[in-house]
Short mmCIF file of C-alpha atoms in Angstrom, two decimals:
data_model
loop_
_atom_site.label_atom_id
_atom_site.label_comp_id
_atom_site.label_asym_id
_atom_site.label_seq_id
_atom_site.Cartn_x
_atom_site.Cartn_y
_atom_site.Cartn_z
CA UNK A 644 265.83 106.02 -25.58
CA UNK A 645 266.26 107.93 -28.56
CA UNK A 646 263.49 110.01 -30.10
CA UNK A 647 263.24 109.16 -33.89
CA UNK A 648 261.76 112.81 -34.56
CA UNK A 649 265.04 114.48 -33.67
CA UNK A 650 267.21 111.81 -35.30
CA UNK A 651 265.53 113.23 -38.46
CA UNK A 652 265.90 116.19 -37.09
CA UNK A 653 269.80 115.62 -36.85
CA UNK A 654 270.36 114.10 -40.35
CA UNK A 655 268.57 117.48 -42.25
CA UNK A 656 271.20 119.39 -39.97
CA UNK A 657 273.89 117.23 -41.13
CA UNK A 658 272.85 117.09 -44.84
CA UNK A 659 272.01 120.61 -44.94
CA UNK A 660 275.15 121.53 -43.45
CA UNK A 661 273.58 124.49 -41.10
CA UNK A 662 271.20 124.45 -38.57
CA UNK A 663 269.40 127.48 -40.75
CA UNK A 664 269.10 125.63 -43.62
CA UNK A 665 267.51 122.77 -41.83
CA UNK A 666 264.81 124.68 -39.99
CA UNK A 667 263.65 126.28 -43.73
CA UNK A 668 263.63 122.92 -44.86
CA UNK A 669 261.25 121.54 -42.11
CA UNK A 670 259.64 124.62 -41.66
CA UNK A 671 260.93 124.99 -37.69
CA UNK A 672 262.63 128.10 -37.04
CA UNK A 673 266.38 127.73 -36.25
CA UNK A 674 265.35 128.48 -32.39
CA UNK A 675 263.48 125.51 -32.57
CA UNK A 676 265.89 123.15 -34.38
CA UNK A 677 268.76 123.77 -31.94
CA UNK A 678 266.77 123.04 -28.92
CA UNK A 679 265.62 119.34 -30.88
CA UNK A 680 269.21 119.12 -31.10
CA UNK A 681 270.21 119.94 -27.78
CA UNK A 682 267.88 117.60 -26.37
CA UNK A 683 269.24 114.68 -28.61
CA UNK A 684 272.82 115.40 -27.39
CA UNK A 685 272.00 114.99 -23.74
CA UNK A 686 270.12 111.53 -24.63
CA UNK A 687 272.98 110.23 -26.36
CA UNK A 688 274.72 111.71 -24.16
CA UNK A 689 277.94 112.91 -25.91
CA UNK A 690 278.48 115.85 -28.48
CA UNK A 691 276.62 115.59 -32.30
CA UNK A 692 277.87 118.68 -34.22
CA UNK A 693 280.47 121.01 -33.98
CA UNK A 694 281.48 124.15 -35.85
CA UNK A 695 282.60 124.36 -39.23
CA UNK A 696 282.92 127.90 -40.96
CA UNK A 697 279.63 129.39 -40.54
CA UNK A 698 278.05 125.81 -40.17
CA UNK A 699 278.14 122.94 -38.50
CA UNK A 700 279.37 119.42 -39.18
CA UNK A 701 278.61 116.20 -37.34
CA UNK A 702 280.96 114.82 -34.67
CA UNK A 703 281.53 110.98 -35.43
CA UNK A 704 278.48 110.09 -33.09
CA UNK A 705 276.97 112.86 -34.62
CA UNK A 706 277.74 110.75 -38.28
CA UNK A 707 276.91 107.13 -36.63
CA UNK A 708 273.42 108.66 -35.35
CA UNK A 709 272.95 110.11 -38.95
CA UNK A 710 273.87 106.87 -40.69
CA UNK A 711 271.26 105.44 -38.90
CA UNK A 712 268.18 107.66 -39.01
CA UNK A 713 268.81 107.31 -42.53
CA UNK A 714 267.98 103.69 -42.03
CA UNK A 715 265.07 104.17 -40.37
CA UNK A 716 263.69 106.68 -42.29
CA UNK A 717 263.37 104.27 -44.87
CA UNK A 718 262.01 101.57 -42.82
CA UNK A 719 259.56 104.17 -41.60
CA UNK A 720 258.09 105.37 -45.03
CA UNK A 721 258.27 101.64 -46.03
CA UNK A 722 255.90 100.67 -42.78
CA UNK A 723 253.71 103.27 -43.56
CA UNK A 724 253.40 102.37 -47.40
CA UNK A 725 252.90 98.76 -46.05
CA UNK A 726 250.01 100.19 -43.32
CA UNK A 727 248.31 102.14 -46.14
CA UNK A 728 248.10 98.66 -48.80
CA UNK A 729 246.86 96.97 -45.48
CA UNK A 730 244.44 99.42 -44.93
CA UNK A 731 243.60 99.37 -48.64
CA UNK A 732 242.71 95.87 -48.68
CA UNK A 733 245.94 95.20 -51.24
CA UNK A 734 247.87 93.12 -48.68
CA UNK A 735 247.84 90.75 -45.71
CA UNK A 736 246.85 87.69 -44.80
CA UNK A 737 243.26 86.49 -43.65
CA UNK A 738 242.54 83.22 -41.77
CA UNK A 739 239.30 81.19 -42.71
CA UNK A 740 237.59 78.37 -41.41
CA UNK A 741 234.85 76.48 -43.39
CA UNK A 742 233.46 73.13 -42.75
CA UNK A 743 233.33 70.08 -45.36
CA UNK A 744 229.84 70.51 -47.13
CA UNK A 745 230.72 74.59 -47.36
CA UNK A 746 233.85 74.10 -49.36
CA UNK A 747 232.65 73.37 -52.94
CA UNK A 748 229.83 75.11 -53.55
CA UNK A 749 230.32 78.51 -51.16
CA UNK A 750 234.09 78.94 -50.55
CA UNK A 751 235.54 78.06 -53.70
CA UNK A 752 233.41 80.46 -56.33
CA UNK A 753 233.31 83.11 -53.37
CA UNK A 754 237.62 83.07 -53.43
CA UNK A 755 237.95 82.76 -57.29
CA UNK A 756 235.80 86.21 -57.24
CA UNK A 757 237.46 87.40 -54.07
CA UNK A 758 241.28 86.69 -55.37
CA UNK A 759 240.24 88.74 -59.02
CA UNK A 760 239.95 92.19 -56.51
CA UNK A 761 242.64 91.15 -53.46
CA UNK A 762 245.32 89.32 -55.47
CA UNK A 763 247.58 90.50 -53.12
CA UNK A 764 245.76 89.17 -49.93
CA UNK A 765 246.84 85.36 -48.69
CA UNK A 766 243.75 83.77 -47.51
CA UNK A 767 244.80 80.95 -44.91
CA UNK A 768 242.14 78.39 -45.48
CA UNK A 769 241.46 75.43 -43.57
CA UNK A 770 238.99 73.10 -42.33
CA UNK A 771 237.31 73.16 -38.76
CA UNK A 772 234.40 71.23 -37.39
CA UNK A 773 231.78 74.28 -37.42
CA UNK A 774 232.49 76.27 -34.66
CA UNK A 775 233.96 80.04 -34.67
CA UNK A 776 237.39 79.46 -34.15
CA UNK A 777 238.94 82.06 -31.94
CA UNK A 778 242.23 82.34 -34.14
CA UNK A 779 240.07 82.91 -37.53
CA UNK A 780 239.22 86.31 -39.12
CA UNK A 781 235.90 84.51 -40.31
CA UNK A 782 234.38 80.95 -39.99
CA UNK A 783 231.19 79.22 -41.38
CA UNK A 784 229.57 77.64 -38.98
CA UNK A 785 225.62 76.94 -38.94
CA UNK A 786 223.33 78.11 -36.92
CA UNK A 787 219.62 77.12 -35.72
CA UNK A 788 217.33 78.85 -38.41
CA UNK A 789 216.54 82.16 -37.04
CA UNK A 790 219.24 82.34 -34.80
CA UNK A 791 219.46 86.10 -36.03
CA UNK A 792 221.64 88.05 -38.73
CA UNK A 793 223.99 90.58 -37.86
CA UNK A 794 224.03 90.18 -34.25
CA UNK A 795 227.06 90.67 -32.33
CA UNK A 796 228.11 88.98 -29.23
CA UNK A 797 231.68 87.66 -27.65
CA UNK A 798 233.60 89.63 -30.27
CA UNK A 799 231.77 87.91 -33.13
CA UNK A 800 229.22 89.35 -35.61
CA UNK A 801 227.21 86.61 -37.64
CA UNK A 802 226.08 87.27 -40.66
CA UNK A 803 223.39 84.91 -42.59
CA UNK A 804 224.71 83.59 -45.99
CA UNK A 805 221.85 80.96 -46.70
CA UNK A 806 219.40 78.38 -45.48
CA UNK A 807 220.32 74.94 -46.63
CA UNK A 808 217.53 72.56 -46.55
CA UNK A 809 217.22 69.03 -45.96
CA UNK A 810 216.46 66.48 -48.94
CA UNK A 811 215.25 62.54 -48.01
CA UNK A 812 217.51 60.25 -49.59
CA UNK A 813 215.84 57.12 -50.54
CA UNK A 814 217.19 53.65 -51.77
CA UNK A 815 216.42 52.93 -55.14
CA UNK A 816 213.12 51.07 -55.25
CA UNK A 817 211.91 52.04 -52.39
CA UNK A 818 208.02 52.78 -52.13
CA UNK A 819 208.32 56.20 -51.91
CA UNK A 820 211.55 56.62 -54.51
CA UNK A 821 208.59 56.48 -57.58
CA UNK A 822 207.28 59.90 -56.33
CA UNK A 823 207.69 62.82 -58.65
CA UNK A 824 207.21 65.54 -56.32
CA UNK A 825 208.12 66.18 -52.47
CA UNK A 826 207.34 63.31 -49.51
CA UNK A 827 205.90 64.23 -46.09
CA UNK A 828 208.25 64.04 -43.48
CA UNK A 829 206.11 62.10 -41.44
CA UNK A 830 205.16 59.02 -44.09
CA UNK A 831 209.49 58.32 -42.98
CA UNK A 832 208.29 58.04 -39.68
CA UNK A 833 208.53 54.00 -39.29
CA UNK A 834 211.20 53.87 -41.52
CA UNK A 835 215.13 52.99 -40.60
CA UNK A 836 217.20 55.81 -40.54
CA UNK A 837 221.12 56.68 -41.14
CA UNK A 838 221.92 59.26 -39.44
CA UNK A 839 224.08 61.83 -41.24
CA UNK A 840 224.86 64.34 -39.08
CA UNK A 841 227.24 64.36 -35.50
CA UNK A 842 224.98 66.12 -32.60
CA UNK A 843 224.79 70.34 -32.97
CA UNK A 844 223.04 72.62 -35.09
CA UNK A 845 222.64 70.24 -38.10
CA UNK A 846 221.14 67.31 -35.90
CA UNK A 847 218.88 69.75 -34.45
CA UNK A 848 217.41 70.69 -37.80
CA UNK A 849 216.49 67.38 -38.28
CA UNK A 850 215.40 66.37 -35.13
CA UNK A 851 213.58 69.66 -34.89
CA UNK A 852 211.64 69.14 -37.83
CA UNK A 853 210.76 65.21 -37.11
CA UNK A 854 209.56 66.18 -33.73
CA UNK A 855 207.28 68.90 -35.59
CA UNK A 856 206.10 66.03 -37.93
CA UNK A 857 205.14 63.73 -34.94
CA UNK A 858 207.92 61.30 -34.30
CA UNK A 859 211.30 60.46 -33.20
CA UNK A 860 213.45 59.21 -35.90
CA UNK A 861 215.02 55.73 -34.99
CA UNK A 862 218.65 55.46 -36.18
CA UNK A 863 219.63 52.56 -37.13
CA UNK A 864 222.84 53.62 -38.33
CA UNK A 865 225.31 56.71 -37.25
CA UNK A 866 226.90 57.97 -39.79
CA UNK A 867 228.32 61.33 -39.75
CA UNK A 868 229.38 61.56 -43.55
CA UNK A 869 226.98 62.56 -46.22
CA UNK A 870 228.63 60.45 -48.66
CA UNK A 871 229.06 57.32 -46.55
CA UNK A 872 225.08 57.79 -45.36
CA UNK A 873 224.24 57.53 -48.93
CA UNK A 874 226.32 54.21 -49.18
CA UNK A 875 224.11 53.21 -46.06
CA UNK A 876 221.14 54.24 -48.08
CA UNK A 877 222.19 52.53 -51.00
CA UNK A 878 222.45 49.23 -49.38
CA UNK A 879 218.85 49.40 -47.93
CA UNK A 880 219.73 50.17 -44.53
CA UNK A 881 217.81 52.80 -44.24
CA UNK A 882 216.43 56.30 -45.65
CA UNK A 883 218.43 59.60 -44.69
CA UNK A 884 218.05 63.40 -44.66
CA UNK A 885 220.93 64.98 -45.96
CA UNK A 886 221.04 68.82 -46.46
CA UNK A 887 221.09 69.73 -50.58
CA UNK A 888 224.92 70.87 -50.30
CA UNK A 889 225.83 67.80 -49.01
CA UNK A 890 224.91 66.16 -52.28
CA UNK A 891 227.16 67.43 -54.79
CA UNK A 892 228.21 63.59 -55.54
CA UNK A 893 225.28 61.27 -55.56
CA UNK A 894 225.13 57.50 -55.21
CA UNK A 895 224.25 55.99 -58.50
CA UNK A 896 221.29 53.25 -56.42
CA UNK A 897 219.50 56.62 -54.13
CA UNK A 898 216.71 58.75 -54.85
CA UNK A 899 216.49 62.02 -53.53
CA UNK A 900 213.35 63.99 -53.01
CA UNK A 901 212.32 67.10 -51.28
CA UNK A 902 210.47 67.09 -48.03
CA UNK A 903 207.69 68.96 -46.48
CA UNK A 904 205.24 68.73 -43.71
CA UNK A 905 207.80 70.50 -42.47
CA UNK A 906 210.70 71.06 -44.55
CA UNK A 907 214.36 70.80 -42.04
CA UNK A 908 216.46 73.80 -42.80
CA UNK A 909 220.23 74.27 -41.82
CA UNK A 910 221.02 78.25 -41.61
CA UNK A 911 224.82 78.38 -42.71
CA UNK A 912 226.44 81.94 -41.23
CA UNK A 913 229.60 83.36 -41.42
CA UNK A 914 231.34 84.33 -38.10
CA UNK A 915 233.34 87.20 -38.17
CA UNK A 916 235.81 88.52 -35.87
CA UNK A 917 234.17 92.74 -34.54
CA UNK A 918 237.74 93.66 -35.25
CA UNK A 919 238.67 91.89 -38.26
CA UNK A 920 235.83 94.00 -40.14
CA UNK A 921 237.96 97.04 -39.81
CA UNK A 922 239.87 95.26 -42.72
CA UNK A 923 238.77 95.86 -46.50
CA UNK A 924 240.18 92.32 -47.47
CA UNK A 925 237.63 90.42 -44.45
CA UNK A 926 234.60 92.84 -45.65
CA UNK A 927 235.41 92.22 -49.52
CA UNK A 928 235.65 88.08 -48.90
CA UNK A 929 232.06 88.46 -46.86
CA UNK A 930 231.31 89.95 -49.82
CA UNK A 931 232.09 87.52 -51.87
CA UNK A 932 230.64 84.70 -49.84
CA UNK A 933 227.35 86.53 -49.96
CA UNK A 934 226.96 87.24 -53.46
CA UNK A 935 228.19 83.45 -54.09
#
């Protein structure tokens, strides 16, 4: 294979004209530049100069082999001015994954802010079901609350953004909709419920939090869509829990109030990749998501 360094070498030779006039210009001695060029000739493996007056000019492999280092020595400088806007956090392309409930509220002000310092970055956004996904530079997923903040394990750091707590949706006119304050978890105890979340980390909130309260909460209804529990709700099928980001749109006929005795907390983290923090443009949107 051809060594790029003494195809560079080559083309100051042949654009010089002289083999002296090349080594001042790369600061080799001439010693030096004639061996580079000695050891080219036997890896092409045909002549690359010959004498011309009291230089040298290129042989027409000597010329091909110069045409093209000239090539590459662009594509060179051009890969390491791309590298260094990589590096700078001025280019690229980062994957995210968010789930549903994260999107308004979290994702969307934290990539207007992050887009105003990396307008050159493409952010490849979609939605996953929660869990770190494997081919994403970061993902929100939630955790159980106290599941730790910048820990690190399987190539993943997690990093706390915020605790999302539960609020008990209540059909309108419903005994305990005329309350002005918070309702105890456990006064929901013989009460129907709609289940809003699928089982994992969110279920377990809730189900942590009942059991801490006294009771198991009979669902009566699975639902695992915040705004299709509050339809449930709505019609008197039951009450709900449904965490506060997961109520951007309300149902005109529910009642929501805030719960205690104890209060069920989601912890919402971001995922991201050990290696993908070596990146300006991952650090900045983390950034972003925890300032948002």
């Amino acid at each position: 294979m051809l060594d790029v360094r003494r195809l560079q070498v080559l083309r100051a030779v042949v654009t010089s004209g002289s083999v002296t006039a090349a080594a001042a210009n790369l600061g080799y001695t001439p010693s030096a530049v004639s061996q580079q060029i000695g050891v080219l000739e036997k890896e092409a493996g045909i002549a690359l100069l010959e004498r011309f007056g009291r230089g040298v000019r290129p042989t027409a492999a000597g010329r091909l082999l110069t045409e093209h280092a000239a090539v590459i020595g662009r594509q060179v400088a051009e890969a390491e001015t791309a590298l260094a806007d990589l590096r700078a956090g001025r280019t690229g392309q980062i994957a995210v994954r968010y789930f549903a409930t994260a999107g308004a509220d979290l994702v969307a002000p934290a990539l207007a802010r992050f887009r105003t310092e990396h307008p050159g970055v493409r952010v490849d956004l979609r939605i996953a079901d929660g869990a770190p996904d494997e081919e994403a530079d970061l993902t929100l997923a939630v955790r159980r609350r106290g599941g730790g903040s910048d820990s690190a394990a399987d190539g993943l750091r997690w990093v706390h953004l915020l605790d999302d707590p539960y609020r008990a949706v209540l059909p309108r006119g419903h005994p305990l909709a005329d309350r002005r304050t918070s309702v105890d978890l456990a006064e929901l105890a013989a009460e129907a419920w709609v289940g809003s979340e699928r089982p994992g980390p969110c279920l377990d909130a809730v189900l942590d939090a009942c059991a801490a309260a006294g009771f198991t909460p009979d669902i009566a209804v699975e639902c695992e869509e915040y705004g299709t529990a509050q339809g449930f709700v709505a019609a008197g099928l039951g009450v709900s829990l449904i965490p506060l980001t997961g109520l951007g749109s309300r149902h005109p006929n529910v009642v929501v109030r805030k719960v205690r005795g104890p209060e069920p907390v989601r912890s919402i983290h971001a995922a991201v990749r050990e290696s993908s923090l070596a990146l300006p443009a991952v650090r900045g949107l983390l950034t972003a998501l925890q300032e948002v």
